[in-house]
């Protein structure tokens, strides 16, 4: 058993389909394959890229996905990357995101691949971590599929507790994902969609973080900063019992070029640092209960899931470390003060 990745890139459609074949789709899919082939965590035997005839039908895509899912074991990762068109029909039972395949038609939902089927195959895989990277329109609607209880239309679709999953989407607050290549990216990444191009740039160049592997949190923050610099739509990420510190790719930046030592000074510096690696230099931070209180309070004022999750993580560390009443009181007073300001 070993980790498996499937890259799906439908870029060609029938002339009368009403679906544009963006020239950025195929290069994006192929470059994901190159990134996986050159990554020591994955390698050339770990992935398959579907383009052209291989992605013409939903049945062909699902057979390939099922094959990848069946090849994973309890210690593995199942990664699915989709680059293409996404659509959401609210009048289809349950309401769900659909992915295009080569034989899809614009206004015929039954010719598209329902994300429910894709999620079902992922859920049933034995892999300890299931990751979907979705570069398409309406990808911001995908998180509703992995909610529990009343939070989603198909509760537990990616598994329950201790079956971690991550959905990384091209957009967070808008429906339309950019399809035109980003001119700020170097060749050949400028031939990719903006989300995939910037993500692939992070995979190729790595980050200055000290870690030898790119965790989920590192990847999210690095891509977000990349895309903010070019004024693209903000990407989104939903974690279901997966952790920010879970390794996903190799950090390809040379170790001598990474920041190994500098300890943050201000609360904002600490927040930027902890968003990338929530446990690095944590002992130094826990030695200053007032600073930790400022950070937790500031994080709790934010509305994004990543900030709230980090605040909860730090608060748990504080509860375990600050056993003396006076120390905990100093910490909590700073939390409340930060919430008020």
C-alpha positions as a printed NumPy array, in Angstrom:
array([[  0.   ,   0.   ,   0.   ],
       [  1.122,   3.584,  -0.667],
       [ -0.276,   7.085,  -1.005],
       [ -2.061,   7.733,  -4.268],
       [ -2.916,  10.861,  -6.244],
       [ -5.32 ,  11.334,  -9.149],
       [ -5.263,  14.525, -11.241],
       [ -8.357,  15.19 , -13.345],
       [ -8.132,  17.817, -16.103],
       [-10.983,  17.89 , -18.657],
       [-10.048,  20.63 , -21.108],
       [-11.771,  19.626, -24.353],
       [-15.541,  19.456, -25.043],
       [-17.892,  18.959, -27.969],
       [-18.338,  22.035, -30.175],
       [-22.045,  22.231, -29.362],
       [-21.59 ,  21.615, -25.606],
       [-21.681,  25.296, -24.665],
       [-18.632,  24.719, -22.436],
       [-15.412,  26.591, -23.234],
       [-12.241,  24.515, -23.349],
       [ -9.889,  26.793, -21.464],
       [ -6.28 ,  26.289, -22.635],
       [ -5.042,  26.553, -19.035],
       [ -6.71 ,  23.333, -17.855],
       [ -4.538,  20.706, -19.542],
       [ -1.177,  22.372, -18.693],
       [ -2.292,  22.735, -15.061],
       [ -3.147,  19.046, -14.805],
       [  0.098,  17.941, -16.45 ],
       [  2.192,  20.182, -14.203],
       [  0.557,  18.722, -11.102],
       [  1.829,  15.4  , -12.397],
       [  5.348,  16.799, -12.77 ],
       [  5.215,  18.202,  -9.233],
       [  4.122,  14.856,  -7.8  ],
       [  6.749,  12.959,  -9.793],
       [  9.534,  15.138,  -8.377],
       [  8.302,  15.094,  -4.782],
       [ 10.001,  12.51 ,  -2.506],
       [  6.755,  12.126,  -0.563],
       [  5.002,  10.969,  -3.737],
       [  7.157,   9.921,  -6.702],
       [  6.456,   8.827, -10.304],
       [  4.588,   5.632,  -9.325],
       [  2.145,   7.359,  -6.972],
       [ -0.07 ,   9.343,  -9.317],
       [ -2.069,   9.332, -12.525],
       [ -3.076,  12.328, -14.658],
       [ -6.311,  12.102, -16.635],
       [ -6.579,  14.346, -19.701],
       [ -8.064,  14.045, -23.179],
       [ -9.878,  10.784, -23.861],
       [ -9.166,   9.505, -20.341],
       [-11.469,  12.148, -18.894],
       [-14.219,  11.998, -21.531],
       [-16.812,  10.213, -19.372],
       [-17.808,  10.236, -15.708],
       [-17.527,   6.452, -15.697],
       [-13.901,   6.572, -16.833],
       [-12.989,   9.136, -14.173],
       [-14.714,   7.199, -11.407],
       [-13.054,   3.931, -12.405],
       [ -9.651,   5.626, -12.175],
       [-10.552,   7.172,  -8.825],
       [-11.775,   3.873,  -7.453],
       [ -8.545,   2.208,  -8.536],
       [ -6.499,   4.868,  -6.732],
       [ -8.677,   4.664,  -3.617],
       [ -8.424,   0.868,  -3.498],
       [ -4.627,   1.078,  -3.595],
       [ -4.376,   3.073,  -0.343],
       [ -3.916,   1.719,   3.17 ],
       [ -4.441,   3.091,   6.706],
       [ -1.131,   4.987,   6.74 ],
       [ -1.582,   6.601,   3.309],
       [ -2.916,   9.801,   1.749],
       [ -5.497,   9.859,  -1.027],
       [ -5.144,  13.066,  -3.042],
       [ -7.567,  14.098,  -5.786],
       [ -6.871,  17.216,  -7.86 ],
       [ -9.608,  18.512, -10.16 ],
       [ -8.975,  21.304, -12.671],
       [-11.894,  22.14 , -14.923],
       [-15.423,  23.49 , -14.896],
       [-17.671,  23.325, -11.88 ],
       [-21.414,  23.911, -11.734],
       [-24.03 ,  23.949,  -8.997],
       [-27.695,  23.19 ,  -9.599],
       [-29.91 ,  23.948,  -6.616],
       [-32.886,  22.185,  -8.214],
       [-31.058,  18.849,  -8.382],
       [-32.059,  16.72 ,  -5.348],
       [-29.873,  17.633,  -2.405],
       [-28.079,  20.408,  -4.249],
       [-24.53 ,  19.55 ,  -5.174],
       [-21.45 ,  20.69 ,  -7.057],
       [-20.902,  18.923, -10.387],
       [-17.58 ,  18.533, -12.204],
       [-17.416,  18.578, -15.983],
       [-16.036,  15.71 , -18.041],
       [-15.296,  15.713, -21.761],
       [-18.837,  14.634, -22.677],
       [-20.595,  17.247, -20.5  ],
       [-23.113,  19.767, -21.862],
       [-23.773,  23.183, -20.355],
       [-27.385,  22.769, -19.209],
       [-27.584,  18.995, -18.791],
       [-26.654,  18.039, -15.205],
       [-26.815,  14.319, -15.962],
       [-23.825,  14.66 , -18.299],
       [-21.618,  15.983, -15.483],
       [-19.9  ,  14.12 , -12.624],
       [-21.651,  14.596,  -9.289],
       [-19.24 ,  15.44 ,  -6.501],
       [-21.236,  13.079,  -4.281],
       [-19.89 ,  10.102,  -6.208],
       [-16.345,  11.395,  -6.026],
       [-16.681,  11.995,  -2.275],
       [-18.201,   8.557,  -1.749],
       [-15.187,   6.837,  -3.322],
       [-12.843,   8.98 ,  -1.217],
       [-14.758,   8.278,   1.996],
       [-14.577,   4.512,   1.478],
       [-10.813,   4.52 ,   0.894],
       [ -8.697,   3.21 ,   3.766],
       [ -6.335,   6.191,   3.549],
       [ -5.897,   8.04 ,   6.836],
       [ -6.098,  11.409,   5.061],
       [ -8.267,  12.327,   2.084],
       [ -7.463,  15.567,   0.269],
       [ -9.409,  17.234,  -2.538],
       [ -7.906,  20.198,  -4.388],
       [-10.655,  21.742,  -6.511],
       [ -9.751,  24.376,  -9.094],
       [-13.142,  25.206, -10.569],
       [-16.123,  27.509, -10.305],
       [-18.492,  26.834,  -7.407],
       [-15.719,  25.075,  -5.498],
       [-16.706,  27.308,  -2.572],
       [-19.894,  25.219,  -2.357],
       [-17.987,  21.97 ,  -1.804],
       [-17.52 ,  22.312,   1.968],
       [-21.239,  21.758,   2.601],
       [-20.726,  18.161,   1.519],
       [-18.409,  17.317,   4.407],
       [-20.427,  18.775,   7.269],
       [-21.789,  16.78 ,  10.172],
       [-25.313,  16.926,  11.553],
       [-27.183,  19.91 ,  10.134],
       [-24.008,  21.48 ,   8.742],
       [-24.129,  19.678,   5.413],
       [-26.521,  18.168,   2.93 ],
       [-24.738,  14.825,   3.117],
       [-23.461,  14.434,   6.698],
       [-20.19 ,  12.591,   7.128],
       [-19.591,  12.196,   3.407],
       [-15.827,  12.257,   3.913],
       [-15.935,  10.227,   7.099],
       [-16.457,  10.954,  10.76 ],
       [-14.048,  11.54 ,  13.607],
       [-10.45 ,  10.368,  13.184],
       [-10.902,  10.132,   9.415],
       [ -9.276,  13.379,   8.438],
       [-10.078,  15.239,   5.263],
       [ -9.079,  18.506,   3.634],
       [-10.896,  20.349,   0.86 ],
       [ -8.728,  23.087,  -0.709],
       [-10.677,  25.281,  -3.115],
       [ -9.794,  27.897,  -5.716],
       [-12.36 ,  30.348,  -4.329],
       [-13.846,  31.023,  -0.917],
       [-16.373,  33.843,  -1.09 ],
       [-17.224,  33.98 ,  -4.801],
       [-18.539,  31.462,  -7.295],
       [-16.354,  32.096, -10.325],
       [-12.756,  30.88 , -10.377],
       [-10.232,  32.637, -12.62 ],
       [ -9.312,  30.601, -15.694],
       [ -6.939,  32.945, -17.532],
       [ -3.241,  32.45 , -16.831],
       [ -1.483,  34.834, -14.437],
       [  1.108,  36.966, -16.236],
       [  2.995,  37.536, -12.965],
       [  3.943,  33.863, -12.822],
       [  7.118,  32.672, -14.556],
       [  6.914,  30.32 , -17.541],
       [  5.575,  27.676, -17.781],
       [  3.34 ,  28.38 , -14.758],
       [  1.795,  31.357, -16.567],
       [  0.003,  28.816, -18.777],
       [ -1.882,  27.43 , -15.757],
       [ -4.998,  28.755, -14.072],
       [ -4.074,  31.341, -11.41 ],
       [ -4.932,  29.106,  -8.433],
       [ -3.072,  26.093,  -9.787],
       [ -0.185,  28.227, -11.04 ],
       [  0.429,  29.82 ,  -7.667],
       [ -0.053,  26.515,  -5.835],
       [  2.389,  24.789,  -8.175],
       [  4.887,  27.585,  -7.647],
       [  4.772,  26.892,  -3.905],
       [  5.218,  23.159,  -4.537],
       [  8.202,  23.797,  -6.808],
       [  9.947,  26.453,  -4.721],
       [  8.891,  25.546,  -1.193],
       [  8.743,  28.04 ,   1.687],
       [ 11.225,  29.579,   4.096],
       [  9.702,  27.686,   6.999],
       [ 12.132,  25.405,   8.843],
       [ 10.035,  22.28 ,   8.238],
       [ 11.216,  19.791,   5.624],
       [  7.632,  19.08 ,   4.61 ],
       [  4.807,  21.358,   3.558],
       [  1.972,  20.851,   5.996],
       [ -1.66 ,  21.633,   5.23 ],
       [ -1.327,  24.913,   7.127],
       [  1.903,  25.902,   5.4  ],
       [  0.397,  25.218,   1.994],
       [ -2.766,  27.19 ,   2.716],
       [ -0.947,  30.254,   3.993],
       [  1.726,  30.212,   1.281],
       [ -0.845,  30.02 ,  -1.538],
       [ -3.039,  32.645,   0.109],
       [ -0.115,  35.081,   0.301],
       [  0.91 ,  34.292,  -3.276],
       [ -2.583,  35.033,  -4.575],
       [ -3.075,  38.137,  -2.442],
       [  0.048,  39.584,  -4.03 ],
       [ -1.593,  39.304,  -7.452],
       [ -5.072,  40.434,  -6.34 ],
       [ -6.712,  37.102,  -7.184],
       [ -9.733,  35.679,  -5.407],
       [ -8.847,  34.218,  -2.01 ],
       [ -8.655,  30.414,  -1.902],
       [-10.549,  28.461,   0.731],
       [ -9.831,  25.428,   2.88 ],
       [-12.017,  23.22 ,   5.022],
       [-10.555,  20.708,   7.463],
       [-12.631,  17.866,   8.858],
       [-10.619,  16.385,  11.747],
       [ -7.431,  16.931,   9.775],
       [ -4.74 ,  19.08 ,  11.365],
       [ -2.87 ,  22.105,  10.048],
       [  0.367,  20.325,  10.936],
       [ -0.324,  17.289,   8.717],
       [  2.488,  16.871,   6.102],
       [  1.242,  16.832,   2.517],
       [  4.195,  17.676,   0.239],
       [  7.968,  18.137,   0.493],
       [  9.373,  21.583,   1.204],
       [ 11.577,  21.994,  -1.875],
       [ 13.388,  25.133,  -0.723],
       [ 17.039,  24.503,   0.14 ],
       [ 17.451,  24.221,   3.89 ],
       [ 20.204,  26.859,   3.994],
       [ 17.733,  29.429,   2.626],
       [ 15.044,  28.822,   5.238],
       [ 14.412,  30.872,   8.379],
       [ 15.529,  28.573,  11.214],
       [ 15.961,  30.831,  14.192],
       [ 14.151,  34.168,  14.403],
       [ 11.536,  34.297,  17.148],
       [  8.548,  36.633,  16.503],
       [  8.22 ,  39.741,  18.656],
       [  4.738,  41.252,  18.25 ],
       [  1.363,  39.52 ,  18.449],
       [  0.813,  39.961,  14.709],
       [  4.224,  38.479,  13.927],
       [  3.391,  35.521,  16.147],
       [  0.062,  35.01 ,  14.391],
       [  1.688,  35.02 ,  10.944],
       [  4.311,  32.568,  12.205],
       [  1.839,  30.225,  13.932],
       [ -0.442,  30.127,  10.909],
       [  2.42 ,  28.441,   9.081],
       [  3.538,  26.151,  11.892],
       [  1.451,  26.189,  15.04 ],
       [  3.997,  24.412,  17.25 ],
       [  7.364,  25.883,  16.181],
       [  8.795,  28.102,  18.964],
       [  5.677,  27.334,  21.025],
       [  7.709,  26.785,  24.206],
       [  9.074,  30.311,  23.895],
       [  5.557,  31.678,  23.471],
       [  4.173,  29.72 ,  26.443],
       [  6.805,  31.387,  28.611],
       [  4.962,  34.694,  28.079],
       [  1.352,  34.253,  29.196],
       [  0.496,  37.886,  28.463],
       [  1.623,  37.677,  24.842],
       [ -0.221,  34.387,  24.43 ],
       [ -3.382,  36.028,  25.774],
       [ -3.059,  38.871,  23.256],
       [ -2.669,  36.366,  20.431],
       [ -5.603,  34.141,  21.427],
       [ -7.867,  37.146,  21.893],
       [ -6.891,  38.603,  18.513],
       [ -7.434,  35.271,  16.771],
       [-10.88 ,  34.834,  18.339],
       [-11.956,  38.181,  16.888],
       [-11.367,  36.891,  13.363],
       [-14.096,  35.146,  11.402],
       [-12.068,  32.594,   9.4  ],
       [-11.903,  28.954,  10.417],
       [ -8.091,  28.807,  10.421],
       [ -7.825,  31.602,  13.028],
       [-10.493,  30.08 ,  15.247],
       [ -8.839,  26.663,  15.019],
       [ -5.437,  28.097,  15.957],
       [ -6.973,  30.029,  18.876],
       [ -8.541,  26.813,  20.181],
       [ -5.221,  24.97 ,  19.854],
       [ -3.322,  27.671,  21.758],
       [ -5.991,  27.904,  24.454],
       [ -5.717,  24.149,  25.061],
       [ -1.945,  24.54 ,  25.434],
       [ -2.473,  27.425,  27.879],
       [ -4.944,  25.433,  29.991],
       [ -2.435,  22.587,  30.255],
       [  0.601,  24.785,  30.974],
       [ -0.739,  27.539,  33.264],
       [ -1.541,  25.548,  36.399],
       [ -0.945,  28.417,  38.831],
       [ -4.035,  30.559,  39.298],
       [ -2.163,  33.858,  39.039],
       [ -0.451,  32.856,  35.785],
       [ -3.698,  31.721,  34.214],
       [ -5.437,  34.905,  35.404],
       [ -2.8  ,  37.054,  33.684],
       [ -3.276,  35.044,  30.486],
       [ -7.069,  35.23 ,  30.552],
       [ -7.133,  38.95 ,  31.369],
       [ -5.124,  39.617,  28.222],
       [ -7.455,  37.427,  26.167],
       [-10.475,  39.426,  27.337],
       [ -8.691,  42.74 ,  26.831],
       [ -7.769,  41.809,  23.266],
       [-11.383,  40.827,  22.579],
       [-12.597,  44.231,  23.766],
       [-10.145,  46.338,  21.755]])
